[in-house]
Tab-separated table of C-alpha atoms and ligand atoms in Angstrom:
chain	number	residue	atom	x	y	z
F	1	MET	CA	68.545	-36.100	39.155
F	2	THR	CA	67.502	-39.688	38.729
F	3	VAL	CA	64.006	-40.883	39.599
F	4	THR	CA	63.097	-44.549	39.495
F	5	VAL	CA	59.497	-45.432	38.671
F	6	SER	CA	57.477	-48.590	38.198
F	7	THR	CA	53.853	-49.658	37.984
F	8	PRO	CA	52.244	-51.949	40.592
F	9	TRP	CA	51.789	-55.640	39.938
F	10	GLN	CA	48.876	-56.588	37.737
F	11	MET	CA	47.545	-59.721	36.137
F	12	MET	CA	48.448	-59.614	32.456
F	13	GLY	CA	46.944	-61.409	29.507
F	14	CYS	CA	48.760	-61.908	26.195
F	15	PRO	CA	47.741	-59.115	23.760
F	16	ASP	CA	47.390	-61.724	20.966
F	17	CYS	CA	45.655	-64.714	22.536
F	18	GLY	CA	44.554	-63.410	25.933
F	19	VAL	CA	46.123	-66.240	27.927
F	20	VAL	CA	47.330	-65.108	31.366
F	21	SER	CA	51.085	-64.643	31.047
F	22	PRO	CA	53.692	-65.114	33.778
F	23	SER	CA	56.086	-62.293	34.548
F	24	ARG	CA	59.564	-62.297	33.088
F	25	GLY	CA	60.744	-59.614	35.503
F	26	ARG	CA	61.580	-56.019	34.638
F	27	ARG	CA	64.128	-54.144	32.571
F	28	ARG	CA	65.537	-50.659	33.089
F	29	ARG	CA	64.510	-48.064	30.497
F	30	VAL	CA	66.216	-44.697	30.863
F	31	LEU	CA	63.907	-41.808	29.823
F	32	HIS	CA	64.521	-38.069	29.531
F	33	ASP	CA	62.095	-36.032	31.582
F	34	VAL	CA	61.281	-32.322	32.135
F	35	PRO	CA	64.301	-30.584	33.725
F	36	HIS	CA	63.987	-29.609	37.357
F	37	GLY	CA	65.291	-26.039	37.356
F	38	ASP	CA	68.737	-26.354	35.838
F	39	ALA	CA	69.031	-30.016	36.749
F	40	ARG	CA	68.434	-32.615	34.079
F	41	VAL	CA	66.010	-35.325	35.135
F	42	ARG	CA	66.585	-38.948	34.207
F	43	LEU	CA	63.683	-41.287	34.710
F	44	VAL	CA	64.554	-44.941	35.214
F	45	TRP	CA	61.482	-46.925	34.364
F	46	ARG	CA	61.437	-50.484	35.611
F	47	GLN	CA	59.411	-51.720	32.685
F	48	ARG	CA	57.588	-54.998	33.232
F	49	LEU	CA	58.037	-57.945	30.868
F	50	TRP	CA	55.834	-60.990	30.345
F	51	ARG	CA	55.953	-64.115	28.267
F	52	CYS	CA	52.954	-65.789	26.680
F	53	PRO	CA	52.909	-69.464	27.763
F	54	GLU	CA	50.712	-70.607	24.857
F	55	LYS	CA	52.700	-72.893	22.550
F	56	GLY	CA	51.033	-71.930	19.243
F	57	CYS	CA	51.060	-68.162	20.011
F	58	PRO	CA	53.597	-66.082	18.056
F	59	ARG	CA	53.816	-63.355	20.701
F	60	GLY	CA	56.614	-64.672	22.920
F	61	THR	CA	57.920	-62.013	25.315
F	62	PHE	CA	56.123	-58.688	25.541
F	63	ALA	CA	56.744	-55.458	27.421
F	64	GLU	CA	54.588	-53.119	29.435
F	65	GLN	CA	53.329	-49.979	27.615
F	66	VAL	CA	52.258	-46.789	29.442
F	67	PRO	CA	51.346	-44.128	26.847
F	68	ALA	CA	50.880	-41.527	29.591
F	69	LEU	CA	54.539	-42.067	30.497
F	70	VAL	CA	56.244	-42.501	27.138
F	71	ALA	CA	55.412	-43.408	23.539
F	72	PRO	CA	56.377	-46.950	22.451
F	73	ARG	CA	60.114	-46.969	21.640
F	74	GLY	CA	60.350	-43.324	22.727
F	75	SER	CA	63.144	-42.031	24.950
F	76	ILE	CA	61.518	-38.727	25.976
F	77	THR	CA	58.612	-38.819	28.395
F	78	THR	CA	55.168	-37.770	27.197
F	79	ARG	CA	55.114	-34.868	29.613
F	80	ALA	CA	58.569	-33.724	28.464
F	81	VAL	CA	57.258	-33.650	24.881
F	82	THR	CA	54.292	-31.548	26.029
F	83	TRP	CA	56.663	-29.307	27.962
F	84	ALA	CA	58.916	-28.874	24.913
F	85	ILE	CA	55.940	-27.943	22.722
F	86	GLY	CA	54.868	-25.357	25.294
F	87	GLN	CA	58.390	-23.893	25.332
F	88	LEU	CA	58.456	-23.722	21.529
F	89	ARG	CA	55.007	-22.177	21.475
F	90	ARG	CA	55.368	-19.543	24.184
F	91	GLU	CA	58.993	-19.097	25.184
F	92	HIS	CA	60.717	-18.669	21.813
F	93	ALA	CA	62.709	-21.822	22.539
F	94	THR	CA	64.605	-23.735	19.873
F	95	ILE	CA	64.711	-27.478	19.290
F	96	ALA	CA	68.491	-27.334	19.725
F	97	GLY	CA	68.223	-25.534	23.085
F	98	LEU	CA	65.507	-27.823	24.419
F	99	ALA	CA	67.391	-30.899	23.231
F	100	ARG	CA	70.381	-29.683	25.250
F	101	ARG	CA	68.241	-29.278	28.354
F	102	LEU	CA	66.796	-32.760	27.909
F	103	ALA	CA	70.212	-34.252	27.090
F	104	VAL	CA	68.965	-35.731	23.824
F	105	SER	CA	69.908	-35.107	20.190
F	106	TRP	CA	68.142	-32.548	17.992
F	107	TRP	CA	66.698	-35.390	15.950
F	108	ALA	CA	65.488	-37.363	18.961
F	109	LEU	CA	63.509	-34.374	20.203
F	110	TRP	CA	62.115	-33.402	16.797
F	111	ARG	CA	61.096	-37.035	16.163
F	112	ALA	CA	59.112	-36.921	19.400
F	113	VAL	CA	57.576	-33.458	18.824
F	114	ARG	CA	56.699	-33.674	15.125
F	115	PRO	CA	53.939	-36.337	15.291
F	116	GLU	CA	52.195	-34.310	17.982
F	117	LEU	CA	52.300	-31.140	15.846
F	118	GLU	CA	51.126	-33.108	12.815
F	119	ARG	CA	48.203	-34.449	14.802
F	120	LEU	CA	47.204	-30.930	15.916
F	121	ALA	CA	47.624	-29.506	12.407
F	122	ALA	CA	45.410	-32.218	10.914
F	123	ASP	CA	42.573	-31.381	13.290
F	124	GLU	CA	40.072	-29.477	11.123
F	125	SER	CA	38.224	-28.178	14.180
F	126	ARG	CA	40.889	-25.465	14.428
F	127	PHE	CA	39.269	-23.826	11.376
F	128	ALA	CA	35.867	-23.544	13.065
F	129	GLY	CA	34.351	-20.136	13.757
F	130	VAL	CA	36.468	-18.119	11.305
F	131	THR	CA	34.375	-15.183	10.070
F	132	SER	CA	37.207	-12.887	9.034
F	133	LEU	CA	40.130	-14.117	6.985
F	134	GLY	CA	43.402	-12.494	5.960
F	135	VAL	CA	45.904	-13.588	3.337
F	136	ASP	CA	49.466	-12.574	2.542
F	137	GLU	CA	52.628	-14.014	1.094
F	138	HIS	CA	56.146	-14.184	2.431
F	139	LEU	CA	59.489	-15.714	1.525
F	140	TRP	CA	60.393	-18.639	3.743
F	141	HIS	CA	64.006	-18.777	2.646
F	142	HIS	CA	66.134	-16.458	0.578
F	143	SER	CA	68.842	-18.316	-1.249
F	144	ASP	CA	69.253	-21.628	0.522
F	145	ARG	CA	69.889	-24.161	-2.272
F	146	ARG	CA	69.181	-27.036	0.067
F	147	ALA	CA	65.630	-25.796	0.598
F	148	LYS	CA	63.208	-27.280	-1.915
F	149	GLY	CA	60.164	-25.786	-3.616
F	150	PRO	CA	59.043	-22.206	-4.243
F	151	LYS	CA	60.423	-19.471	-2.006
F	152	GLU	CA	57.032	-17.829	-1.657
F	153	LEU	CA	54.425	-19.140	0.712
F	154	THR	CA	50.842	-17.980	0.986
F	155	GLY	CA	49.682	-17.620	4.582
F	156	MET	CA	46.084	-17.608	5.771
F	157	VAL	CA	45.306	-15.806	9.024
F	158	ASP	CA	42.224	-15.855	11.223
F	159	LEU	CA	41.244	-12.208	11.856
F	160	THR	CA	37.948	-12.902	13.608
F	161	ARG	CA	37.131	-10.351	16.288
F	162	ASP	CA	36.373	-11.484	19.831
F	163	ALA	CA	33.431	-10.313	21.962
F	164	HIS	CA	35.284	-7.044	22.684
F	165	GLY	CA	35.883	-6.363	19.009
F	166	ARG	CA	39.586	-7.168	19.264
F	167	VAL	CA	41.407	-9.204	16.666
F	168	ARG	CA	43.492	-12.087	18.003
F	169	ALA	CA	45.310	-12.956	14.806
F	170	ARG	CA	46.136	-16.634	14.417
F	171	LEU	CA	48.023	-18.292	11.587
F	172	LEU	CA	45.766	-20.918	10.019
F	173	ASP	CA	48.007	-22.353	7.341
F	174	LEU	CA	50.935	-21.934	4.969
F	175	VAL	CA	50.832	-23.278	1.421
F	176	PRO	CA	53.510	-23.152	-1.293
F	177	GLY	CA	53.361	-20.463	-3.994
F	178	ARG	CA	51.893	-17.013	-4.384
F	179	SER	CA	48.971	-17.252	-6.765
F	180	LYS	CA	45.238	-17.359	-7.111
F	181	LYS	CA	45.502	-21.146	-7.223
F	182	ALA	CA	47.427	-21.400	-3.961
F	183	TYR	CA	44.711	-19.515	-2.064
F	184	ALA	CA	41.721	-20.928	-3.989
F	185	ASP	CA	42.832	-24.548	-3.535
F	186	TRP	CA	43.230	-24.058	0.188
F	187	LEU	CA	39.759	-22.471	0.419
F	188	LYS	CA	38.288	-25.392	-1.538
F	189	GLU	CA	39.901	-27.896	0.825
F	190	ARG	CA	38.272	-26.241	3.850
F	191	GLY	CA	34.791	-27.188	2.643
F	192	GLU	CA	31.600	-25.295	2.080
F	193	ASP	CA	30.711	-24.663	5.733
F	194	PHE	CA	33.991	-22.876	6.283
F	195	ARG	CA	33.666	-20.787	3.124
F	196	LYS	CA	30.074	-19.807	3.861
F	197	ASN	CA	31.045	-18.665	7.336
F	198	VAL	CA	33.679	-16.158	6.141
F	199	GLN	CA	32.149	-12.686	5.956
F	200	VAL	CA	35.227	-10.514	5.563
F	201	ALA	CA	38.326	-11.316	3.497
F	202	ALA	CA	41.179	-8.836	3.893
F	203	LEU	CA	44.007	-8.663	1.390
F	204	ASP	CA	46.865	-6.575	0.045
F	205	PRO	CA	46.468	-5.249	-3.492
F	206	PHE	CA	47.294	-8.484	-5.328
F	207	GLY	CA	44.859	-9.510	-8.068
F	208	GLY	CA	45.514	-13.231	-7.683
F	209	TYR	CA	44.206	-13.380	-4.140
F	210	LYS	CA	41.299	-11.146	-5.117
F	211	SER	CA	40.084	-13.557	-7.812
F	212	ALA	CA	40.428	-16.465	-5.382
F	213	ILE	CA	38.169	-14.583	-2.959
F	214	ASP	CA	35.700	-13.706	-5.738
F	215	ASP	CA	35.511	-17.328	-6.864
F	216	GLU	CA	35.566	-19.194	-3.563
F	217	LEU	CA	34.160	-16.767	-0.995
F	218	GLU	CA	31.093	-15.473	-2.783
F	219	ASP	CA	29.389	-14.361	0.425
F	220	ALA	CA	32.405	-12.519	1.793
F	221	THR	CA	33.303	-8.841	1.440
F	222	ALA	CA	36.835	-8.346	0.139
F	223	VAL	CA	38.637	-5.520	1.945
F	224	LEU	CA	41.761	-3.881	0.583
F	225	ASP	CA	44.251	-3.342	3.383
F	226	ALA	CA	44.339	0.288	4.552
F	227	PHE	CA	48.057	0.260	5.353
F	228	HIS	CA	48.932	-0.862	1.831
F	229	VAL	CA	46.687	1.735	0.208
F	230	VAL	CA	48.332	4.491	2.239
F	231	LYS	CA	51.698	3.057	1.207
F	232	LEU	CA	50.695	3.299	-2.483
F	233	GLY	CA	49.990	7.001	-1.878
F	234	THR	CA	53.364	7.537	-0.238
F	235	ALA	CA	55.085	5.721	-3.103
F	236	VAL	CA	53.431	8.115	-5.580
F	237	VAL	CA	54.849	11.142	-3.711
F	238	ASP	CA	58.302	9.532	-3.779
F	239	GLU	CA	58.070	8.877	-7.507
F	240	VAL	CA	56.935	12.400	-8.325
F	241	ARG	CA	59.661	13.903	-6.145
F	242	ARG	CA	62.337	11.817	-7.876
F	243	ARG	CA	61.010	12.670	-11.344
F	244	VAL	CA	60.804	16.415	-10.635
F	245	GLN	CA	64.221	16.332	-8.994
F	246	GLN	CA	65.719	14.723	-12.098
F	247	ALA	CA	63.892	17.095	-14.476
F	248	THR	CA	64.859	20.293	-12.666
F	249	THR	CA	68.462	19.503	-11.717
F	250	GLY	CA	69.400	16.722	-14.149
F	251	HIS	CA	70.639	14.499	-11.362
F	252	ARG	CA	69.447	12.523	-8.372
F	253	GLY	CA	68.958	14.348	-5.119
F	254	ARG	CA	72.092	15.595	-3.355
F	255	LYS	CA	72.821	17.791	-0.455
F	256	GLY	CA	71.825	21.394	-1.169
F	257	ASP	CA	69.009	20.492	-3.577
F	258	PRO	CA	65.716	21.880	-2.280
F	259	LEU	CA	63.893	18.549	-2.679
F	260	PHE	CA	66.697	16.658	-0.981
F	261	GLY	CA	66.179	15.738	2.637
F	262	ILE	CA	62.418	16.212	2.729
F	263	GLN	CA	61.590	12.557	1.944
F	264	THR	CA	60.790	11.853	5.585
F	265	ILE	CA	58.598	14.934	5.824
F	266	LEU	CA	56.740	13.916	2.659
F	267	ARG	CA	56.135	10.429	3.998
F	268	ALA	CA	54.743	11.520	7.356
F	269	GLY	CA	51.166	12.454	8.053
F	270	ALA	CA	50.580	16.212	7.862
F	271	GLU	CA	49.141	16.169	11.390
F	272	ASN	CA	52.425	14.817	12.771
F	273	LEU	CA	54.666	17.523	11.282
F	274	THR	CA	56.297	20.068	13.581
F	275	ASP	CA	56.213	23.765	12.659
F	276	LYS	CA	59.861	23.548	11.676
F	277	GLN	CA	59.163	20.622	9.341
F	278	LYS	CA	56.228	22.480	7.774
F	279	GLU	CA	58.474	25.474	7.113
F	280	ARG	CA	61.059	23.237	5.455
F	281	LEU	CA	58.365	21.715	3.273
F	282	VAL	CA	57.081	25.136	2.191
F	283	ARG	CA	60.621	26.354	1.448
F	284	ALA	CA	61.340	23.272	-0.668
F	285	ILE	CA	58.113	23.608	-2.667
F	286	GLU	CA	58.507	27.362	-3.214
F	287	ALA	CA	62.075	26.993	-4.450
F	288	ASP	CA	60.850	26.160	-7.962
F	289	GLU	CA	57.525	26.324	-9.801
F	290	ALA	CA	58.064	22.760	-10.968
F	291	HIS	CA	57.905	21.633	-7.353
F	292	ASP	CA	54.159	22.310	-7.290
F	293	GLU	CA	53.667	18.837	-8.713
F	294	VAL	CA	55.345	17.377	-5.622
F	295	PHE	CA	53.057	19.420	-3.427
F	296	VAL	CA	49.920	18.299	-5.280
F	297	ALA	CA	51.008	14.654	-5.089
F	298	TRP	CA	51.671	15.121	-1.381
F	299	ARG	CA	48.192	16.626	-0.870
F	300	CYS	CA	46.661	13.669	-2.700
F	301	ALA	CA	48.497	11.189	-0.495
F	302	GLN	CA	47.336	13.150	2.552
F	303	ASP	CA	43.714	12.992	1.334
F	304	LEU	CA	44.029	9.237	1.023
F	305	ARG	CA	45.366	9.057	4.574
F	306	ALA	CA	42.617	11.353	5.802
F	307	ALA	CA	39.936	8.977	4.516
F	308	TYR	CA	41.261	6.272	6.828
F	309	ARG	CA	41.928	8.617	9.709
F	310	ALA	CA	38.422	10.068	9.809
F	311	ALA	CA	36.867	9.392	13.218
F	312	ASP	CA	33.510	8.912	11.565
F	313	LEU	CA	33.329	6.132	8.992
F	314	ALA	CA	30.715	7.953	6.893
F	315	ASP	CA	33.034	10.984	6.630
F	316	GLY	CA	35.913	8.690	5.742
F	317	ARG	CA	33.884	7.033	3.055
F	318	GLN	CA	32.993	10.430	1.561
F	319	THR	CA	36.662	11.364	1.361
F	320	ALA	CA	37.408	7.991	-0.208
F	321	GLU	CA	34.647	8.541	-2.798
F	322	ARG	CA	36.192	11.930	-3.599
F	323	VAL	CA	39.562	10.262	-4.112
F	324	LEU	CA	37.934	7.785	-6.502
F	325	ALA	CA	36.180	10.572	-8.399
F	326	THR	CA	39.211	12.827	-8.855
F	327	PHE	CA	42.605	11.088	-8.743
F	328	HIS	CA	42.324	9.408	-12.145
F	329	THR	CA	41.801	12.766	-13.881
F	330	CYS	CA	44.846	14.353	-12.210
F	331	PRO	CA	47.390	15.784	-14.716
F	332	ILE	CA	50.198	14.250	-12.653
F	333	PRO	CA	50.601	10.836	-14.272
F	334	GLU	CA	51.644	9.018	-11.073
F	335	VAL	CA	48.554	10.244	-9.231
F	336	ALA	CA	46.309	9.392	-12.192
F	337	ARG	CA	47.747	5.867	-12.229
F	338	LEU	CA	47.012	5.448	-8.518
F	339	GLY	CA	43.485	6.740	-9.212
F	340	ARG	CA	42.993	4.078	-11.877
F	341	THR	CA	44.320	1.373	-9.555
F	342	LEU	CA	41.930	2.423	-6.796
F	343	ARG	CA	39.014	2.509	-9.229
F	344	ARG	CA	39.849	-1.045	-10.270
F	345	TRP	CA	39.731	-1.989	-6.559
F	346	ARG	CA	36.795	0.319	-5.866
F	347	ALA	CA	34.558	-2.099	-3.936
F	348	ALA	CA	37.401	-3.574	-1.857
F	349	PHE	CA	38.804	-0.080	-1.209
F	350	LEU	CA	35.466	1.248	0.060
F	351	ALA	CA	34.703	-1.933	2.018
F	352	TYR	CA	36.961	-0.692	4.823
F	353	PHE	CA	34.296	1.870	5.692
F	354	THR	CA	31.420	-0.624	5.804
F	355	THR	CA	33.183	-3.436	7.685
F	356	ASN	CA	34.071	-1.379	10.755
F	357	ARG	CA	37.666	-0.895	9.596
F	358	ALA	CA	38.495	-4.463	8.632
F	359	ASN	CA	42.139	-4.666	7.610
F	360	ASN	CA	45.030	-7.015	7.082
F	361	GLY	CA	47.054	-5.655	10.018
F	362	GLY	CA	46.742	-8.899	11.971
F	363	THR	CA	48.284	-10.738	9.047
F	364	GLU	CA	51.251	-8.347	9.100
F	365	ALA	CA	51.631	-9.008	12.834
F	366	ILE	CA	51.711	-12.747	12.153
F	367	ASN	CA	54.383	-12.155	9.506
F	368	GLY	CA	56.426	-10.444	12.203
F	369	ILE	CA	56.139	-13.494	14.465
F	370	ILE	CA	57.095	-15.758	11.559
F	371	GLU	CA	60.124	-13.608	10.801
F	372	LEU	CA	61.230	-13.674	14.427
F	373	HIS	CA	60.912	-17.437	14.732
F	374	ARG	CA	62.681	-18.055	11.456
F	375	ARG	CA	65.615	-16.036	12.800
F	376	ILE	CA	65.568	-17.776	16.175
F	377	ALA	CA	65.769	-21.138	14.418
F	378	ARG	CA	68.435	-19.766	12.015
F	379	GLY	CA	66.403	-20.747	8.976
F	380	TYR	CA	64.691	-23.884	7.770
F	381	ARG	CA	65.374	-26.323	4.972
F	382	ASN	CA	62.285	-28.475	5.223
F	383	ARG	CA	59.038	-26.722	4.315
F	384	ASP	CA	56.818	-29.176	6.179
F	385	ASN	CA	58.760	-28.648	9.392
F	386	TYR	CA	58.667	-24.888	8.761
F	387	ARG	CA	54.890	-24.986	8.411
F	388	LEU	CA	54.409	-26.958	11.639
F	389	ARG	CA	56.758	-24.751	13.632
F	390	MET	CA	55.176	-21.529	12.347
F	391	LEU	CA	51.658	-22.808	12.996
F	392	LEU	CA	52.726	-23.560	16.550
F	393	ALA	CA	54.467	-20.211	17.107
F	394	ALA	CA	51.722	-18.115	15.523
F	395	GLY	CA	48.806	-19.670	17.375
F	396	GLY	CA	47.440	-21.930	14.664
F	397	LEU	CA	47.546	-25.104	16.726
F	398	THR	CA	45.298	-25.552	19.708
F	399	THR	CA	47.590	-26.670	22.515
C	401	LIG	ZN1	49.677	-65.329	23.345
């Protein structure tokens, strides 16, 4: 579909000297516009031209500019750029797919979209009102030699609850590296008002991020993520099972071994087990005295889970305190080690129960969105483009 557009006549002064300039007619500029259904739309803009009559003026001929229609020297209309950004943001679209629909090259579209994303990303007002902050790391590429810089990125996520107490997680930024410095530098850049406003800082058990929070967010409560703590408990059960398996049979688990095939049962919450699964668990434990260790480790992991599952936060906290008071003295070395870890994280571990269950779950959800969009785009080589695209997809840019 081709649509021809032009602006009405107007008196025009030279942009340099202001002298009224006579028209030099119009020229046809072909622009790519938002598709109409499946039909591509070509906009023919009859762009006005003028010539400055002033002899000493360097301007010469000049052309009409309509920023609401198209950027200077652009070939994609302003509204098509806005449309493309909306498609990238909400419809899981790709630059390649949108470029096809607009009948432009990948580069032409990205050149038009990028400055707009950069403008939105540079707007510090998008950091306003953050009272709850999550942090996590992820790999942005795996073995692409063309991609430059560290594979790990540290991501900051807004976990502030809305009026209904719901978390609408929003990716705030991605910075290179996985270290205290990566997080601390970003917090410093945000300024004192931002840092003072953050009351809760959720994190996975990584000491680097913890010291960044301690140094830069003095007023905030650090909260160790519940999901990761439960996972540490599950990992302990796995380790004990493997060790006991090796010690009693001299080999790794195989079919017919009592401890083989109960991994899934050991990882599940006790309350979710069917009667049949419970029977299998009992049979496996009773098969050998040495298996008692597995059972004790399993009980410990279940206690840890129970703390988080308690309907009443005060009850949960009591269970958590019991875990802190007992695990480190357990004769099972793996459980004792977990006990020592939790005692090192004591305040952040218990903070879950005093912050109305603050956790890093929203950050995990954002990581899922990032993963999805990285796959849709079939990977990235340029970290700056990756950051902009992920900010857009994961709600970090106000559009
Ligand atoms: Zn002039």
